[in-house]
Short mmCIF file of C-alpha atoms in Angstrom, two decimals:
data_model
loop_
_atom_site.label_atom_id
_atom_site.label_comp_id
_atom_site.label_asym_id
_atom_site.label_seq_id
_atom_site.Cartn_x
_atom_site.Cartn_y
_atom_site.Cartn_z
CA MET T 81 17.71 -3.08 5.27
CA GLU T 82 19.80 -0.85 2.93
CA PHE T 83 21.03 -3.32 0.45
CA TYR T 84 19.17 -4.84 -2.40
CA THR T 85 19.32 -7.10 -5.43
CA TYR T 86 17.11 -6.41 -8.59
CA VAL T 87 16.22 -7.53 -11.95
CA TRP T 88 15.17 -5.63 -15.08
CA ARG T 89 12.65 -7.33 -17.40
CA ASP T 90 11.91 -6.58 -20.97
CA ALA T 91 8.37 -6.07 -22.90
CA PHE T 92 7.87 -9.47 -22.86
CA GLY T 93 8.90 -10.26 -18.98
CA VAL T 94 12.17 -11.53 -19.97
CA PRO T 95 14.82 -10.83 -17.24
CA PHE T 96 17.57 -8.55 -19.00
CA TYR T 97 20.00 -7.12 -16.31
CA VAL T 98 20.65 -8.58 -12.50
CA GLY T 99 22.18 -5.71 -10.32
CA LYS T 100 22.80 -4.91 -6.92
CA GLY T 101 22.48 -1.56 -5.35
CA LYS T 102 20.89 0.35 -2.67
CA GLY T 103 18.72 3.75 -2.66
CA ARG T 104 17.34 4.56 -6.21
CA ARG T 105 20.07 2.27 -7.99
CA ALA T 106 17.64 0.09 -9.36
CA ARG T 107 15.25 2.22 -11.38
CA ASP T 108 18.50 4.62 -12.31
CA ALA T 109 18.72 3.65 -16.26
CA SER T 110 20.30 6.63 -16.92
CA SER T 111 23.23 6.39 -20.40
CA ALA T 112 25.72 7.53 -18.25
CA ARG T 113 25.38 4.36 -15.84
CA ARG T 114 24.48 1.62 -17.77
CA SER T 115 26.11 0.07 -20.48
CA SER T 116 25.35 -0.17 -24.05
CA GLU T 117 24.16 -3.31 -24.00
CA PHE T 118 21.70 -2.28 -21.79
CA ILE T 119 20.54 0.81 -23.12
CA ALA T 120 19.57 -0.56 -26.58
CA VAL T 121 17.41 -3.61 -24.42
CA HIS T 122 15.77 -0.18 -22.58
CA SER T 123 15.14 2.22 -25.17
CA GLN T 124 12.39 -0.48 -26.88
CA GLY T 125 10.12 0.15 -24.04
CA GLY T 126 8.02 -1.81 -22.00
CA CYS T 127 10.70 -2.33 -19.57
CA THR T 128 10.07 -2.88 -15.96
CA VAL T 129 12.52 -3.33 -12.41
CA GLU T 130 11.78 -5.24 -9.34
CA VAL T 131 13.33 -5.74 -6.17
CA VAL T 132 13.85 -9.36 -5.39
CA ASP T 133 15.52 -9.09 -1.72
CA TYR T 134 16.51 -6.96 0.58
CA PHE T 135 19.83 -7.72 2.66
CA ILE T 136 21.56 -5.90 6.19
CA HIS T 137 25.19 -6.98 4.11
CA GLU T 138 26.37 -5.59 1.08
CA SER T 139 28.53 -9.18 0.76
CA GLN T 140 24.80 -10.77 0.84
CA ALA T 141 23.35 -8.72 -1.87
CA HIS T 142 26.83 -9.64 -3.97
CA ALA T 143 26.22 -13.46 -3.54
CA HIS T 144 22.65 -13.17 -4.41
CA GLU T 145 23.40 -11.29 -7.65
CA VAL T 146 25.83 -14.09 -8.62
CA GLU T 147 23.26 -16.31 -7.66
CA LEU T 148 20.68 -14.51 -10.04
CA ILE T 149 23.28 -14.10 -12.98
CA GLU T 150 24.10 -17.65 -12.59
CA CYS T 151 19.99 -18.92 -12.59
CA TYR T 152 19.29 -16.75 -15.89
CA GLY T 153 22.79 -17.02 -17.71
CA ARG T 154 24.71 -14.24 -19.68
CA ARG T 155 24.11 -13.96 -23.24
CA GLU T 156 27.56 -14.52 -24.33
CA PHE T 157 26.71 -17.99 -22.90
CA GLY T 158 22.88 -18.55 -23.92
CA GLY T 159 21.35 -16.75 -21.23
CA THR T 160 19.12 -13.60 -21.25
CA LEU T 161 20.82 -11.09 -19.20
CA VAL T 162 23.25 -8.32 -20.61
CA ASN T 163 25.67 -8.50 -17.57
CA LYS T 164 29.34 -7.94 -18.50
CA THR T 165 30.54 -10.09 -15.56
CA ASP T 166 29.39 -12.85 -13.21
CA GLY T 167 28.39 -10.12 -10.63
CA GLY T 168 29.97 -10.20 -7.03
CA GLU T 169 32.21 -6.92 -7.81
CA GLY T 170 31.91 -3.23 -6.86
CA ALA T 171 31.57 -1.82 -3.48
CA SER T 172 28.53 1.03 -2.58
CA GLY T 173 30.51 4.48 -1.53
CA SER T 174 33.85 3.59 -3.27
CA VAL T 175 35.76 6.68 -4.37
CA GLN T 176 37.07 6.18 -8.09
CA SER T 177 39.98 7.53 -9.46
CA LYS T 178 40.60 11.26 -10.86
CA ASP T 179 40.79 9.79 -14.54
CA ALA T 180 37.64 7.72 -14.02
CA ARG T 181 35.55 11.05 -12.29
CA THR T 182 37.07 13.20 -15.55
CA LYS T 183 35.19 10.54 -17.70
CA ILE T 184 32.16 10.56 -16.18
CA SER T 185 32.11 14.31 -15.97
CA GLU T 186 32.93 14.76 -19.70
CA THR T 187 29.95 11.76 -20.73
CA ASN T 188 27.15 14.19 -18.53
CA ARG T 189 28.57 17.39 -20.32
CA LEU T 190 27.59 16.06 -23.33
CA ILE T 191 24.58 14.55 -22.43
CA TYR T 192 23.37 17.83 -20.67
CA ALA T 193 24.74 19.80 -23.58
CA SER T 194 22.32 17.89 -25.75
CA ASN T 195 19.44 18.15 -23.81
CA PRO T 196 18.31 21.97 -22.67
CA THR T 197 15.17 20.16 -20.20
CA ARG T 198 18.07 18.14 -18.51
CA ARG T 199 20.37 20.63 -18.07
CA ALA T 200 17.98 23.42 -16.76
CA SER T 201 16.69 20.29 -14.53
CA VAL T 202 20.77 19.51 -12.90
CA VAL T 203 20.76 23.56 -12.75
CA ALA T 204 18.03 23.63 -10.58
CA GLY T 205 19.13 21.18 -8.43
CA ASN T 206 17.01 18.60 -9.63
CA ILE T 207 18.95 15.89 -11.12
CA ARG T 208 17.82 12.69 -9.62
CA ARG T 209 13.94 14.03 -9.87
CA TRP T 210 14.78 14.45 -14.12
CA GLN T 211 13.35 11.69 -16.07
CA ASP T 212 13.21 11.78 -19.96
CA PRO T 213 9.64 12.28 -20.63
CA ALA T 214 9.19 9.27 -23.39
CA ALA T 215 10.90 7.18 -20.97
CA ARG T 216 8.20 8.12 -18.54
CA ALA T 217 5.33 7.64 -21.00
CA ARG T 218 7.01 4.24 -21.47
CA GLN T 219 7.39 3.23 -17.95
CA SER T 220 3.48 4.31 -17.59
CA GLY T 221 2.27 2.22 -20.38
CA ALA T 222 4.16 -1.13 -19.16
CA LEU T 223 2.53 -0.44 -15.51
CA SER T 224 -1.12 0.39 -16.43
CA GLY T 225 -3.65 -2.45 -15.79
CA LEU T 226 -1.12 -4.48 -13.77
CA PRO T 227 -2.94 -5.64 -10.69
CA LYS T 228 -0.96 -4.54 -7.14
CA SER T 229 0.11 -6.79 -4.68
CA MET T 230 -1.36 -6.83 -1.14
CA GLU T 231 2.22 -6.27 0.22
CA HIS T 232 2.23 -3.17 -2.70
CA ARG T 233 -1.17 -2.21 -1.32
CA ARG T 234 -0.38 -1.78 2.50
CA ASN T 235 2.78 -0.08 1.31
CA LEU T 236 0.45 2.69 -0.65
CA SER T 237 -1.90 2.97 2.22
CA LEU T 238 1.32 3.31 4.82
CA ALA T 239 2.72 6.05 3.08
CA GLN T 240 -0.56 7.94 2.60
CA SER T 241 -1.61 7.44 6.07
CA GLY T 242 -0.74 10.55 8.51
CA LYS T 243 -1.42 12.98 5.14
CA LYS T 244 -4.22 15.43 5.08
CA LEU T 245 -6.11 16.61 2.16
CA SER T 246 -6.50 19.63 1.30
CA GLU T 247 -10.11 21.14 0.88
CA GLU T 248 -9.57 21.24 -3.14
CA HIS T 249 -8.30 17.65 -3.30
CA ARG T 250 -11.56 16.45 -1.40
CA ALA T 251 -13.68 18.38 -4.03
CA ASN T 252 -11.91 16.96 -6.66
CA ILE T 253 -12.12 13.43 -5.22
CA GLY T 254 -15.90 13.87 -4.49
CA LYS T 255 -16.49 15.36 -7.99
CA SER T 256 -14.75 12.54 -9.90
CA PHE T 257 -17.36 10.23 -8.42
CA ARG T 258 -20.27 12.16 -8.80
CA GLY T 259 -22.84 10.78 -10.86
CA LYS T 260 -20.90 7.68 -11.41
CA THR T 261 -23.24 4.61 -11.21
CA LEU T 262 -21.25 1.29 -9.76
CA SER T 263 -20.61 -1.82 -11.72
CA VAL T 264 -22.25 -5.01 -10.73
CA GLU T 265 -19.03 -6.64 -10.38
CA HIS T 266 -17.94 -3.94 -7.55
CA THR T 267 -21.47 -3.32 -5.79
CA ALA T 268 -21.00 -7.39 -5.07
CA LYS T 269 -17.02 -7.16 -3.87
CA VAL T 270 -18.14 -4.47 -1.79
CA SER T 271 -20.94 -6.54 -0.49
CA GLU T 272 -18.45 -9.42 0.08
CA SER T 273 -15.61 -7.54 2.05
CA ALA T 274 -18.94 -5.97 4.49
CA ARG T 275 -19.90 -9.89 4.80
CA PHE T 276 -16.33 -10.62 6.33
CA ARG T 277 -16.23 -7.17 8.57
CA LYS T 278 -15.81 -8.50 12.56
CA PRO T 279 -19.36 -7.96 13.81
CA LYS T 280 -20.05 -5.42 16.55
CA SER T 281 -21.96 -6.28 19.87
CA GLY T 282 -23.13 -3.00 20.94
CA TYR T 283 -21.73 -3.53 24.71
CA LYS T 284 -19.13 -2.05 26.46
CA GLY T 285 -15.96 -4.44 26.80
CA VAL T 286 -17.93 -7.39 24.78
CA SER T 287 -16.30 -8.28 21.19
CA LEU T 288 -16.59 -11.48 19.08
CA HIS T 289 -13.61 -14.28 19.64
CA LYS T 290 -12.03 -14.93 16.22
CA GLN T 291 -11.25 -18.70 16.94
CA SER T 292 -14.10 -19.35 18.91
CA SER T 293 -16.86 -17.59 17.38
CA LYS T 294 -18.30 -16.86 20.61
CA TRP T 295 -18.04 -13.41 22.41
CA GLN T 296 -15.61 -12.31 25.17
CA ALA T 297 -16.02 -9.91 27.75
CA GLN T 298 -12.78 -8.24 29.03
CA VAL T 299 -12.21 -5.01 31.12
CA LYS T 300 -9.10 -2.29 31.57
CA VAL T 301 -8.18 -1.95 35.30
CA GLY T 302 -5.50 -0.25 36.82
CA GLY T 303 -4.08 -0.18 33.18
CA LYS T 304 -4.19 -3.95 32.64
CA ILE T 305 -6.80 -5.91 30.70
CA ARG T 306 -8.90 -8.42 32.61
CA TYR T 307 -10.37 -10.99 29.96
CA LEU T 308 -13.41 -13.05 31.61
CA GLY T 309 -13.95 -15.59 29.40
CA THR T 310 -15.96 -16.06 26.14
CA HIS T 311 -20.12 -16.40 25.92
CA GLU T 312 -22.37 -17.98 24.05
CA THR T 313 -24.40 -14.16 23.68
CA PRO T 314 -23.41 -10.66 23.70
CA GLU T 315 -25.76 -10.29 26.59
CA MET T 316 -24.25 -12.74 28.79
CA ALA T 317 -20.69 -11.55 27.90
CA ALA T 318 -22.20 -7.91 29.02
CA LEU T 319 -23.38 -8.84 32.24
CA LYS T 320 -19.86 -10.38 33.02
CA TYR T 321 -18.18 -7.13 32.17
CA ASP T 322 -20.94 -5.66 34.06
CA SER T 323 -20.29 -7.37 37.62
CA ALA T 324 -16.29 -7.09 37.33
CA ALA T 325 -16.94 -3.53 36.58
CA ILE T 326 -18.86 -3.33 39.94
CA ASP T 327 -16.30 -5.15 41.63
CA ALA T 328 -13.44 -2.55 40.48
CA TRP T 329 -15.27 0.86 40.86
CA GLY T 330 -18.75 0.35 42.11
CA VAL T 331 -22.36 0.79 41.29
CA GLY T 332 -22.86 4.62 40.33
CA ASN T 333 -19.14 4.89 39.21
CA CYS T 334 -18.23 3.30 36.11
CA TYR T 335 -20.64 2.84 33.14
CA LEU T 336 -22.61 -0.61 32.83
CA ASN T 337 -23.95 -2.04 29.95
CA PHE T 338 -27.32 -2.69 32.42
CA PRO T 339 -27.38 -0.28 34.86
CA ALA T 340 -31.28 -0.72 35.75
CA MET T 341 -30.35 -4.37 36.85
CA ALA T 342 -27.12 -3.05 38.63
CA HIS T 343 -29.32 -0.46 40.81
CA GLY T 344 -31.94 -2.87 41.61
CA GLU T 345 -29.75 -5.40 43.10
CA ALA T 346 -28.09 -3.08 45.17
CA ALA T 347 -31.42 -1.88 46.13
#
């Protein structure tokens, strides 16, 4: 989904701007792209932005933007938002007139001229990555200590999955934990999470059935899984697996949980 709606909140959590965008638009707080009212609130620090919902079509995002602005209300009509319109206008990827491009270019030229650090970043081709250090510090302070939702944690985990840590990184991680004593609360959480882990049977083809809390047996033959029912004990399920494996491949041609029993029957 390419388009989304977003809400900016001030240091007290009060919504002060609603918008529609795609890509990095939601987090772009540069003065060249925001109104003076927006900049006045944002410059006070502690502001945060959240994406409210995603949409396939831009028209859907426009409609939701109008609903959000109507919900919170514009300041000039007694609401909390600094939005100058009721939303629903504008088009991503639209071509601006020559006069508009000239005005934007002149504004950016003045901004870059007054900030050597930003100008150097633009020359290096990193304009989209540049951010005022003071703004970075304010955002970091606003986000520090906030609990992460489960969805956020999953996204962070997916972002890190598949990445290989360097030896230096591994050494630094180990050094940061070396000599630390876990708190009682942390130890209790680890113990609690371990208590809910799925028990292992120790037998091939046997696992715990979540709904019935019984042990189920299954065998994979010819690329297809055959379910062999649920049983009271893992040993009973393991015997069921052995029987199915012998029927499929014969004694001596497959792994068995109780090979001695199978060879005894064959003798």
